[in-house]
Short mmCIF file of C-alpha atoms and ligand atoms in Angstrom, two decimals:
data_model
loop_
_atom_site.label_atom_id
_atom_site.label_comp_id
_atom_site.label_asym_id
_atom_site.label_seq_id
_atom_site.Cartn_x
_atom_site.Cartn_y
_atom_site.Cartn_z
CA UNK A 1 18.71 5.35 -13.26
CA UNK A 2 15.87 4.03 -15.83
CA UNK A 3 13.01 2.27 -13.62
CA UNK A 4 10.81 -0.29 -14.47
CA UNK A 5 7.62 -0.35 -12.44
CA UNK A 6 5.59 -3.81 -13.17
CA UNK A 7 1.52 -3.14 -12.31
CA UNK A 8 -1.18 -0.48 -12.89
CA UNK A 9 -2.94 0.20 -9.58
CA UNK A 10 -3.53 2.49 -6.57
CA UNK A 11 -0.49 0.96 -5.25
CA UNK A 12 1.96 1.09 -8.16
CA UNK A 13 0.89 5.04 -8.39
CA UNK A 14 1.95 5.89 -4.91
CA UNK A 15 5.00 4.02 -5.64
CA UNK A 16 6.03 5.88 -8.57
CA UNK A 17 4.86 9.24 -7.03
CA UNK A 18 7.44 8.67 -3.97
CA UNK A 19 10.20 7.02 -6.06
CA UNK A 20 10.36 9.70 -8.63
CA UNK A 21 11.57 11.87 -5.55
CA UNK A 22 14.67 10.73 -5.69
CA UNK A 23 16.74 12.45 -7.60
CA UNK A 24 19.17 9.92 -9.43
CA UNK A 25 15.32 9.00 -10.94
CA UNK A 26 15.52 10.27 -14.78
CA UNK A 27 12.87 8.01 -16.18
CA UNK A 28 9.94 5.22 -14.75
CA UNK A 29 8.37 2.66 -17.07
CA UNK A 30 5.03 1.45 -16.09
CA UNK A 31 3.92 -2.11 -17.53
CA UNK A 32 1.01 -1.84 -18.09
CA UNK A 33 0.23 1.56 -15.54
CA UNK A 34 -3.08 3.42 -16.30
CA UNK A 35 -4.54 6.55 -17.20
CA UNK A 36 -3.66 8.08 -14.44
CA UNK A 37 0.20 6.90 -13.86
CA UNK A 38 0.23 7.99 -17.33
CA UNK A 39 1.11 11.58 -15.57
CA UNK A 40 3.88 10.29 -14.02
CA UNK A 41 5.59 7.46 -16.07
CA UNK A 42 5.74 6.36 -19.37
CA UNK A 43 2.95 3.52 -19.82
CA UNK A 44 4.01 0.32 -21.62
CA UNK A 45 1.07 -1.71 -22.98
CA UNK A 46 2.61 -5.11 -21.37
CA UNK A 47 0.41 -6.99 -18.67
CA UNK A 48 1.95 -7.22 -15.35
CA UNK A 49 1.33 -11.23 -16.08
CA UNK A 50 3.10 -11.35 -19.32
CA UNK A 51 6.77 -11.97 -17.87
CA UNK A 52 8.52 -12.86 -21.43
CA UNK A 53 7.63 -9.54 -23.10
CA UNK A 54 8.36 -7.61 -19.44
CA UNK A 55 11.63 -9.17 -19.51
CA UNK A 56 12.30 -8.68 -23.15
CA UNK A 57 11.35 -4.75 -22.55
CA UNK A 58 13.73 -4.41 -19.49
CA UNK A 59 16.51 -5.63 -21.77
CA UNK A 60 15.95 -2.88 -24.59
CA UNK A 61 15.46 -0.65 -22.28
CA UNK A 62 18.80 -1.24 -20.36
CA UNK A 63 16.32 -1.30 -17.40
CA UNK A 64 18.82 -0.26 -13.81
CA UNK A 65 15.99 -1.79 -11.49
CA UNK A 66 12.60 -3.17 -11.82
CA UNK A 67 9.73 -2.93 -9.34
CA UNK A 68 7.32 -5.47 -8.97
CA UNK A 69 4.27 -5.43 -6.74
CA UNK A 70 2.00 -7.18 -7.44
CA UNK A 71 1.37 -10.66 -6.28
CA UNK A 72 1.08 -12.84 -9.54
CA UNK A 73 3.97 -11.27 -11.24
CA UNK A 74 5.88 -12.42 -7.81
CA UNK A 75 4.23 -16.34 -7.70
CA UNK A 76 4.97 -16.58 -11.29
CA UNK A 77 8.99 -15.76 -10.99
CA UNK A 78 9.51 -12.52 -12.53
CA UNK A 79 11.35 -11.54 -10.32
CA UNK A 80 13.14 -14.75 -10.88
CA UNK A 81 13.28 -14.32 -14.75
CA UNK A 82 14.70 -11.04 -14.53
CA UNK A 83 17.48 -11.43 -12.37
CA UNK A 84 18.35 -14.78 -15.04
CA UNK A 85 18.94 -11.18 -17.43
CA UNK A 86 21.07 -9.24 -14.58
CA UNK A 87 18.36 -7.12 -14.19
CA UNK A 88 18.38 -5.94 -10.51
CA UNK A 89 14.90 -6.34 -9.19
CA UNK A 90 12.82 -5.06 -6.10
CA UNK A 91 11.03 -8.28 -5.03
CA UNK A 92 10.93 -11.65 -4.18
CA UNK A 93 11.71 -14.03 -6.33
CA UNK A 94 9.21 -16.92 -6.78
CA UNK A 95 10.52 -19.28 -4.13
CA UNK A 96 9.91 -16.84 -1.13
CA UNK A 97 6.25 -15.12 -2.91
CA UNK A 98 4.87 -18.76 -2.11
CA UNK A 99 4.42 -17.11 1.66
CA UNK A 100 1.48 -15.28 -0.38
CA UNK A 101 1.08 -18.12 -3.03
CA UNK A 102 -0.28 -20.92 -1.01
CA UNK A 103 -2.06 -21.17 1.71
CA UNK A 104 -1.38 -24.35 3.04
CA UNK A 105 2.75 -23.56 2.43
CA UNK A 106 2.74 -20.42 4.69
CA UNK A 107 0.31 -22.42 7.36
CA UNK A 108 2.64 -25.29 7.54
CA UNK A 109 5.76 -22.81 7.97
CA UNK A 110 4.03 -21.31 10.97
CA UNK A 111 3.24 -24.80 12.58
CA UNK A 112 6.89 -25.59 12.16
CA UNK A 113 8.47 -22.58 13.38
CA UNK A 114 6.03 -22.06 16.37
CA UNK A 115 4.97 -18.65 14.42
CA UNK A 116 1.25 -18.18 16.20
CA UNK A 117 -1.72 -18.24 13.74
CA UNK A 118 -5.30 -19.65 13.75
CA UNK A 119 -5.01 -23.50 14.54
CA UNK A 120 -5.92 -25.28 11.16
CA UNK A 121 -6.22 -28.30 8.86
CA UNK A 122 -5.14 -28.62 5.22
CA UNK A 123 -7.20 -31.08 2.40
CA UNK A 124 -6.64 -31.98 -0.79
CA UNK A 125 -9.30 -34.61 -0.59
CA UNK A 126 -12.83 -33.07 -0.83
CA UNK A 127 -14.68 -35.96 1.22
CA UNK A 128 -12.36 -35.64 3.67
CA UNK A 129 -12.45 -32.29 3.98
CA UNK A 130 -16.35 -32.12 4.11
CA UNK A 131 -16.50 -34.88 7.09
CA UNK A 132 -13.96 -32.84 9.13
CA UNK A 133 -16.41 -29.82 8.48
CA UNK A 134 -19.55 -31.43 9.46
CA UNK A 135 -18.47 -31.32 13.01
CA UNK A 136 -16.25 -28.67 13.15
CA UNK A 137 -16.43 -25.86 15.75
CA UNK A 138 -18.86 -22.61 14.29
CA UNK A 139 -17.86 -19.86 12.77
CA UNK A 140 -14.90 -21.67 10.68
CA UNK A 141 -12.96 -20.20 8.00
CA UNK A 142 -12.47 -21.63 4.48
CA UNK A 143 -9.61 -20.73 2.85
CA UNK A 144 -8.62 -21.49 -1.05
CA UNK A 145 -4.88 -22.54 -0.72
CA UNK A 146 -3.86 -20.33 -4.06
CA UNK A 147 -4.46 -16.66 -5.11
CA UNK A 148 -7.50 -15.75 -5.98
CA UNK A 149 -8.09 -11.88 -5.73
CA UNK A 150 -8.38 -11.72 -2.42
CA UNK A 151 -11.73 -13.17 -2.38
CA UNK A 152 -10.87 -16.80 -1.60
CA UNK A 153 -11.74 -16.61 1.93
CA UNK A 154 -15.03 -17.87 3.30
CA UNK A 155 -16.50 -17.41 7.00
CA UNK A 156 -19.10 -20.46 7.58
CA UNK A 157 -21.57 -19.54 10.35
CA UNK A 158 -22.88 -22.69 9.98
CA UNK A 159 -22.19 -26.15 8.84
CA UNK A 160 -23.95 -26.69 6.29
CA UNK A 161 -22.55 -23.47 5.04
CA UNK A 162 -19.18 -25.07 5.91
CA UNK A 163 -19.92 -28.07 3.12
CA UNK A 164 -21.55 -25.31 0.76
CA UNK A 165 -17.93 -23.76 0.60
CA UNK A 166 -15.50 -26.84 0.55
CA UNK A 167 -18.00 -27.91 -2.85
CA UNK A 168 -17.74 -25.01 -4.28
CA UNK A 169 -13.85 -24.39 -4.22
CA UNK A 170 -13.02 -27.67 -4.70
CA UNK A 171 -15.62 -29.75 -6.89
CA UNK A 172 -17.06 -26.52 -8.77
CA UNK A 173 -13.66 -25.05 -8.93
CA UNK A 174 -15.06 -21.33 -8.00
CA UNK A 175 -11.10 -20.03 -7.45
CA UNK A 176 -9.90 -22.62 -10.45
CA UNK A 177 -6.96 -24.08 -9.44
CA UNK A 178 -6.25 -22.10 -6.64
CA UNK A 179 -9.17 -24.34 -4.81
CA UNK A 180 -7.54 -27.50 -5.21
CA UNK A 181 -6.35 -27.38 -1.76
CA UNK A 182 -8.32 -25.68 0.99
CA UNK A 183 -7.15 -24.64 4.26
CA UNK A 184 -9.79 -24.92 7.25
CA UNK A 185 -8.94 -22.69 10.07
CA UNK A 186 -9.98 -21.66 13.41
CA UNK A 187 -12.35 -18.15 13.25
CA UNK A 188 -10.11 -15.83 15.44
CA UNK A 189 -11.45 -12.38 17.09
CA UNK A 190 -10.16 -9.27 17.52
CA UNK A 191 -8.82 -5.90 15.74
CA UNK A 192 -7.24 -6.40 12.48
CA UNK A 193 -4.04 -4.64 11.62
CA UNK A 194 -2.07 -4.62 8.72
CA UNK A 195 1.83 -4.44 8.72
CA UNK A 196 4.21 -3.92 5.98
CA UNK A 197 8.15 -4.38 6.58
CA UNK A 198 11.18 -3.70 3.79
CA UNK A 199 13.15 -6.76 4.45
CA UNK A 200 16.55 -8.03 2.80
CA UNK A 201 16.22 -11.60 4.27
CA UNK A 202 18.51 -10.60 7.32
CA UNK A 203 17.15 -6.93 8.99
CA UNK A 204 13.39 -6.39 9.02
CA UNK A 205 12.61 -2.86 9.23
CA UNK A 206 8.57 -2.78 9.80
CA UNK A 207 6.73 0.35 8.29
CA UNK A 208 3.92 2.38 10.06
CA UNK A 209 0.84 0.48 11.04
CA UNK A 210 -2.57 0.49 8.68
CA UNK A 211 -5.81 -0.12 8.89
CA UNK A 212 -7.71 -1.69 6.30
CA UNK A 213 -11.73 -1.62 5.53
CA UNK A 214 -12.18 -4.79 3.47
CA UNK A 215 -15.60 -4.28 2.72
CA UNK A 216 -18.19 -2.76 0.41
CA UNK A 217 -20.37 -1.02 2.72
CA UNK A 218 -20.20 1.15 5.80
CA UNK A 219 -19.94 -0.68 9.37
CA UNK A 220 -18.07 -3.23 7.49
CA UNK A 221 -21.42 -4.94 5.92
CA UNK A 222 -21.75 -6.50 2.72
CA UNK A 223 -19.05 -8.54 0.15
CA UNK A 224 -15.23 -8.29 0.91
CA UNK A 225 -13.75 -6.27 -1.87
CA UNK A 226 -9.53 -5.85 -2.40
CA UNK A 227 -10.07 -2.99 0.66
CA UNK A 228 -12.07 0.35 0.35
CA UNK A 229 -9.88 2.53 2.06
CA UNK A 230 -7.12 2.48 4.97
CA UNK A 231 -5.92 4.93 8.15
CA UNK A 232 -2.19 4.82 9.13
CA UNK A 233 -0.95 4.75 11.96
CA UNK A 234 -3.50 1.89 13.48
CA UNK A 235 -4.46 2.55 17.20
CA UNK A 236 -4.74 -0.99 18.32
CA UNK A 237 -0.77 -1.44 17.02
CA UNK A 238 0.49 0.14 20.37
CA UNK A 239 4.24 -0.03 20.96
CA UNK A 240 3.98 -3.15 22.86
CA UNK A 241 2.49 -5.03 20.77
CA UNK A 242 4.96 -3.87 18.14
CA UNK A 243 7.62 -5.60 20.47
CA UNK A 244 5.51 -8.65 20.13
CA UNK A 245 5.13 -8.59 16.62
CA UNK A 246 9.14 -8.19 15.96
CA UNK A 247 10.18 -11.10 18.14
CA UNK A 248 6.94 -13.64 17.70
CA UNK A 249 6.46 -12.96 14.18
CA UNK A 250 8.78 -10.81 12.06
CA UNK A 251 12.34 -12.21 13.00
CA UNK A 252 11.15 -16.12 13.14
CA UNK A 253 9.25 -15.51 9.75
CA UNK A 254 12.63 -13.92 7.86
CA UNK A 255 14.60 -16.50 9.85
CA UNK A 256 12.05 -19.50 8.90
CA UNK A 257 12.10 -18.55 5.48
CA UNK A 258 16.24 -18.68 5.47
CA UNK A 259 15.57 -21.66 6.87
CA UNK A 260 14.22 -23.44 4.01
CA UNK A 261 16.09 -22.16 1.57
CA UNK A 262 13.67 -18.96 0.41
CA UNK A 263 15.23 -15.86 1.69
CA UNK A 264 12.27 -13.18 1.13
CA UNK A 265 13.86 -9.78 0.31
CA UNK A 266 11.46 -6.92 -0.72
CA UNK A 267 8.47 -5.83 0.80
CA UNK A 268 6.64 -8.41 3.39
CA UNK A 269 2.82 -7.76 4.37
CA UNK A 270 1.86 -9.27 7.84
CA UNK A 271 -2.12 -9.30 7.98
CA UNK A 272 -2.54 -9.48 11.77
CA UNK A 273 -5.33 -9.82 14.42
CA UNK A 274 -4.97 -9.13 17.91
CA UNK A 275 -6.93 -11.39 19.67
CA UNK A 276 -7.03 -12.52 23.76
CA UNK A 277 -3.69 -14.09 23.43
CA UNK A 278 -1.61 -12.01 21.51
CA UNK A 279 -1.16 -11.08 17.86
CA UNK A 280 -1.47 -13.79 15.87
CA UNK A 281 -0.97 -13.81 11.16
CA UNK A 282 -4.06 -13.70 9.89
CA UNK A 283 -2.19 -14.08 6.40
CA UNK A 284 0.83 -13.21 4.60
CA UNK A 285 1.53 -11.16 1.30
CA UNK A 286 4.35 -10.91 -0.60
CA UNK A 287 4.21 -7.62 -1.90
CA UNK A 288 3.12 -4.32 -0.68
CA UNK A 289 -0.95 -3.99 0.09
CA UNK A 290 -3.39 -1.89 -1.28
CA UNK A 291 -5.20 0.55 -0.32
CA UNK A 292 -1.93 0.24 2.64
CA UNK A 293 0.23 1.45 0.46
CA UNK A 294 -1.73 4.37 -0.22
CA UNK A 295 -0.81 5.71 3.52
CA UNK A 296 1.91 4.21 4.27
CA UNK A 297 4.09 5.78 1.59
CA UNK A 298 3.04 9.36 2.00
CA UNK A 299 3.97 9.14 5.61
CA UNK A 300 7.68 7.75 4.65
CA UNK A 301 10.04 10.70 5.04
CA UNK A 302 13.01 8.73 4.05
CA UNK A 303 13.93 7.97 0.76
CA UNK A 304 11.82 5.00 -0.67
CA UNK A 305 14.46 3.71 -3.88
CA UNK A 306 17.25 4.18 -1.25
CA UNK A 307 15.20 1.70 0.83
CA UNK A 308 14.38 -0.53 -2.38
CA UNK A 309 17.58 -0.75 -3.28
CA UNK A 310 18.90 -1.81 0.16
CA UNK A 311 16.74 -4.66 0.21
CA UNK A 312 18.54 -6.12 -3.10
CA UNK A 313 21.92 -5.10 -2.42
CA UNK A 314 21.57 -6.59 1.63
CA UNK A 315 22.57 -3.49 3.68
CA UNK A 316 19.05 -2.33 5.02
CA UNK A 317 20.70 -2.78 8.42
CA UNK A 318 22.48 0.64 7.57
CA UNK A 319 19.27 2.05 6.13
CA UNK A 320 17.25 4.66 7.55
CA UNK A 321 13.47 4.04 6.92
CA UNK A 322 11.87 6.80 9.15
CA UNK A 323 8.29 7.63 9.20
CA UNK A 324 6.62 10.99 9.76
CA UNK A 325 5.00 11.15 12.87
CA UNK A 326 1.17 12.09 11.77
CA UNK A 327 -1.71 10.45 10.36
CA UNK A 328 -3.33 9.59 7.22
CA UNK A 329 -6.58 8.55 5.46
CA UNK A 330 -6.96 7.39 2.18
CA UNK A 331 -10.61 6.91 0.92
CA UNK A 332 -10.92 5.09 -2.21
CA UNK A 333 -13.45 6.00 -4.98
CA UNK A 334 -15.30 3.06 -6.53
CA UNK A 335 -17.61 2.46 -9.50
CA UNK A 336 -21.29 1.39 -7.45
CA UNK A 337 -21.53 -2.14 -8.25
CA UNK A 338 -18.11 -3.11 -7.11
CA UNK A 339 -16.66 -5.60 -6.38
CA UNK A 340 -19.56 -7.26 -8.81
CA UNK A 341 -20.85 -6.07 -11.58
CA UNK A 342 -20.71 -1.98 -12.73
CA UNK A 343 -20.20 -0.04 -15.61
CA UNK A 344 -16.85 1.86 -17.03
CA UNK A 345 -15.90 4.59 -19.55
CA UNK A 346 -17.26 7.63 -17.73
CA UNK A 347 -15.18 10.92 -17.29
CA UNK A 348 -13.32 11.68 -14.20
CA UNK A 349 -12.89 15.06 -12.77
CA UNK A 350 -10.06 15.81 -10.30
CA UNK A 351 -9.62 19.50 -9.67
CA UNK A 352 -5.74 20.09 -10.31
CA UNK A 353 -5.13 21.51 -6.91
CA UNK A 354 -5.57 17.79 -5.31
CA UNK A 355 -4.31 16.17 -8.04
CA UNK A 356 -0.89 14.93 -6.00
CA UNK A 357 -3.31 13.67 -3.77
CA UNK A 358 -5.04 11.18 -5.57
CA UNK A 359 -3.67 7.93 -6.97
CA UNK A 360 -5.23 6.76 -9.82
CA UNK A 361 -6.20 2.48 -10.35
CA UNK A 362 -8.84 1.92 -12.29
CA UNK A 363 -9.20 4.47 -15.30
CA UNK A 364 -7.54 4.92 -18.64
CA UNK A 365 -7.01 7.78 -21.16
CA UNK A 366 -9.22 8.42 -24.53
CA UNK A 367 -8.38 11.47 -26.25
CA UNK A 368 -6.69 12.62 -24.10
CA UNK A 369 -10.35 12.60 -21.21
CA UNK A 370 -9.57 10.50 -17.85
CA UNK A 371 -12.31 7.42 -18.24
CA UNK A 372 -13.48 5.26 -15.66
CA UNK A 373 -11.78 1.29 -16.51
CA UNK A 374 -11.84 -0.81 -13.56
CA UNK A 375 -13.87 -1.55 -10.40
CA UNK A 376 -11.62 0.91 -7.53
CA UNK A 377 -11.04 3.92 -9.47
CA UNK A 378 -8.88 5.69 -6.99
CA UNK A 379 -7.76 7.04 -3.90
CA UNK A 380 -7.44 9.77 -1.69
CA UNK A 381 -5.16 10.48 0.76
CA UNK A 382 -4.43 13.39 2.83
CA UNK A 383 -2.06 13.61 5.97
CA UNK A 384 -2.82 15.76 9.49
CA UNK A 385 -1.71 15.91 12.67
CA UNK A 386 -4.87 14.31 13.94
CA UNK A 387 -6.82 11.14 12.52
CA UNK A 388 -9.69 13.10 12.25
CA UNK A 389 -8.34 16.08 10.83
CA UNK A 390 -6.94 13.61 7.94
CA UNK A 391 -10.41 12.02 7.77
CA UNK A 392 -12.23 15.23 6.99
CA UNK A 393 -9.34 16.27 4.81
CA UNK A 394 -9.80 13.52 2.45
CA UNK A 395 -13.61 13.54 2.40
CA UNK A 396 -13.47 17.18 2.01
CA UNK A 397 -11.34 16.15 -1.39
CA UNK A 398 -13.41 12.77 -2.66
CA UNK A 399 -16.51 15.59 -2.65
CA UNK A 400 -14.39 17.43 -5.47
CA UNK A 401 -13.81 14.60 -7.70
CA UNK A 402 -16.77 13.76 -9.97
CA UNK A 403 -17.40 10.45 -12.22
CA UNK A 404 -20.91 9.25 -12.93
CA UNK A 405 -21.81 6.09 -10.74
CA UNK A 406 -18.98 7.09 -8.24
CA UNK A 407 -19.51 4.75 -5.07
CA UNK A 408 -17.24 5.14 -1.52
CA UNK A 409 -17.65 4.19 1.89
CA UNK A 410 -18.39 6.95 4.34
CA UNK A 411 -17.25 5.81 7.57
CA UNK A 412 -13.39 5.01 6.50
CA UNK A 413 -11.37 5.68 10.03
CA UNK A 414 -14.21 5.81 11.98
CA UNK A 415 -13.43 2.34 14.08
CA UNK A 416 -9.82 3.52 14.21
CA UNK A 417 -11.27 7.71 16.08
CA UNK A 418 -13.66 5.48 18.26
CA UNK A 419 -10.01 3.12 19.16
CA UNK A 420 -8.54 6.43 20.23
CA UNK A 421 -10.74 7.46 22.69
P1 AMP B 501 -7.36 -12.87 3.77
O1 AMP B 501 -7.16 -12.93 2.44
O2 AMP B 501 -6.55 -14.10 4.61
O3 AMP B 501 -6.52 -11.64 4.74
O4 AMP B 501 -9.10 -13.06 4.67
C1 AMP B 501 -9.89 -12.51 4.50
C2 AMP B 501 -10.47 -11.21 5.75
O5 AMP B 501 -10.75 -12.97 6.49
C3 AMP B 501 -9.34 -11.29 6.83
O6 AMP B 501 -8.92 -9.50 6.41
C4 AMP B 501 -10.03 -11.48 7.95
O7 AMP B 501 -10.91 -9.91 8.08
C5 AMP B 501 -10.89 -12.86 7.65
N1 AMP B 501 -10.44 -13.52 8.28
C6 AMP B 501 -9.50 -14.37 7.74
N2 AMP B 501 -8.90 -16.13 8.85
C7 AMP B 501 -9.54 -14.89 9.51
C8 AMP B 501 -9.98 -16.01 11.18
N3 AMP B 501 -8.96 -17.32 10.80
N4 AMP B 501 -10.47 -15.69 11.63
C9 AMP B 501 -11.08 -14.45 11.37
N5 AMP B 501 -11.64 -14.04 10.59
C10 AMP B 501 -10.30 -14.21 9.31
N1 LIG B 502 -5.46 -4.49 1.11
C1 LIG B 502 -5.13 -6.06 1.68
C2 LIG B 502 -4.00 -6.40 0.11
O1 LIG B 502 -3.72 -5.74 -0.29
O2 LIG B 502 -4.13 -7.83 0.39
#
């Protein structure tokens, strides 16, 4: 089979390394890929949102299956466009990807179908939003409706901060069109769990749970990032919670999307908070999470491509989705200054014997050298029998990888270890 993967981050590198395990895979193209992915796939210089060029490339190169993993091409209808040309795809069509593309949509969906989530109000008018936040309970959470690179969420500790957030989104357009509508919601507390799930629109098969570390600094301090590291499984996700999530959240969500005529196929990401009143949805993503994918897929024992094809063909119920009974830890190495401003172009050295543990994100190849080219540069994942061993092994690898300006959190997995005791 000839496969095309749209995207070029650590998540895509993890997907590509996994699907290479399938003997039927003859060739993988990554659009655009990156300097590290180039070791595992042929990278083609077409951007992940350049849908016309992606479709032309797929048609001209007899692609048998296209895997679309980033949020923006999914929301923009990349799968719709490829399917129109008869190309089979992994990933939701635009009408289903809206579950991530519009927070107002997903919140209304949850309200309509009784899926547990934080109480909320939606506003299209700034004056109404401002009078609401003047008196709303504090802390409160202000969210831009549309995609905002994971940065469109502000937790306001005072009514004044809440007003500033509304003005910056709705008047100053800090997130462009994404902030024309805002969702203002109740602040929830409790441990967070990420659950990625395969679905063909009928059956849901959740993957092993994981824990992301979103803030830039140790101890969850500082700015939000795309994610600085992950561990799996997440110790807060007990069998009892998993059962509740299946009954109260996962199956109702798939059913709700069908009833709305928006059948979801692909990987649906449930960002959950385990509150005193049970699990609640913080957010949906229409795709694999990153860096969650970098711990979840290495733990997958079953064949990824077979599962992906089953989500497309509708036979997920008969397809094995099995995970190793082990622990994984991924530490992200970033460029110092991320997520604000950082230098690029520094040479990355990765010892040969650990290169199969490394998923490359922000890097490019120049004259045979791998150079830093982004905020999150790479992720290092190790799997061991215990979480502590997996964490230690990942940090051991990190100590052997070098590039100027490297920054990483020193406490990935620490919170999970405390929860285990
Ligand atoms: P999101 O992009 O929606 O995942 O939000 C980013 C982060 O903001 C989440 O991972 C949570 O830590 C936090 N967050 C979002 N919504 C809420 C909420 N209603 N209550 C508390 N924290 C929240
Ligand atoms: N790690 C969170 C996300 O992929 O959105």
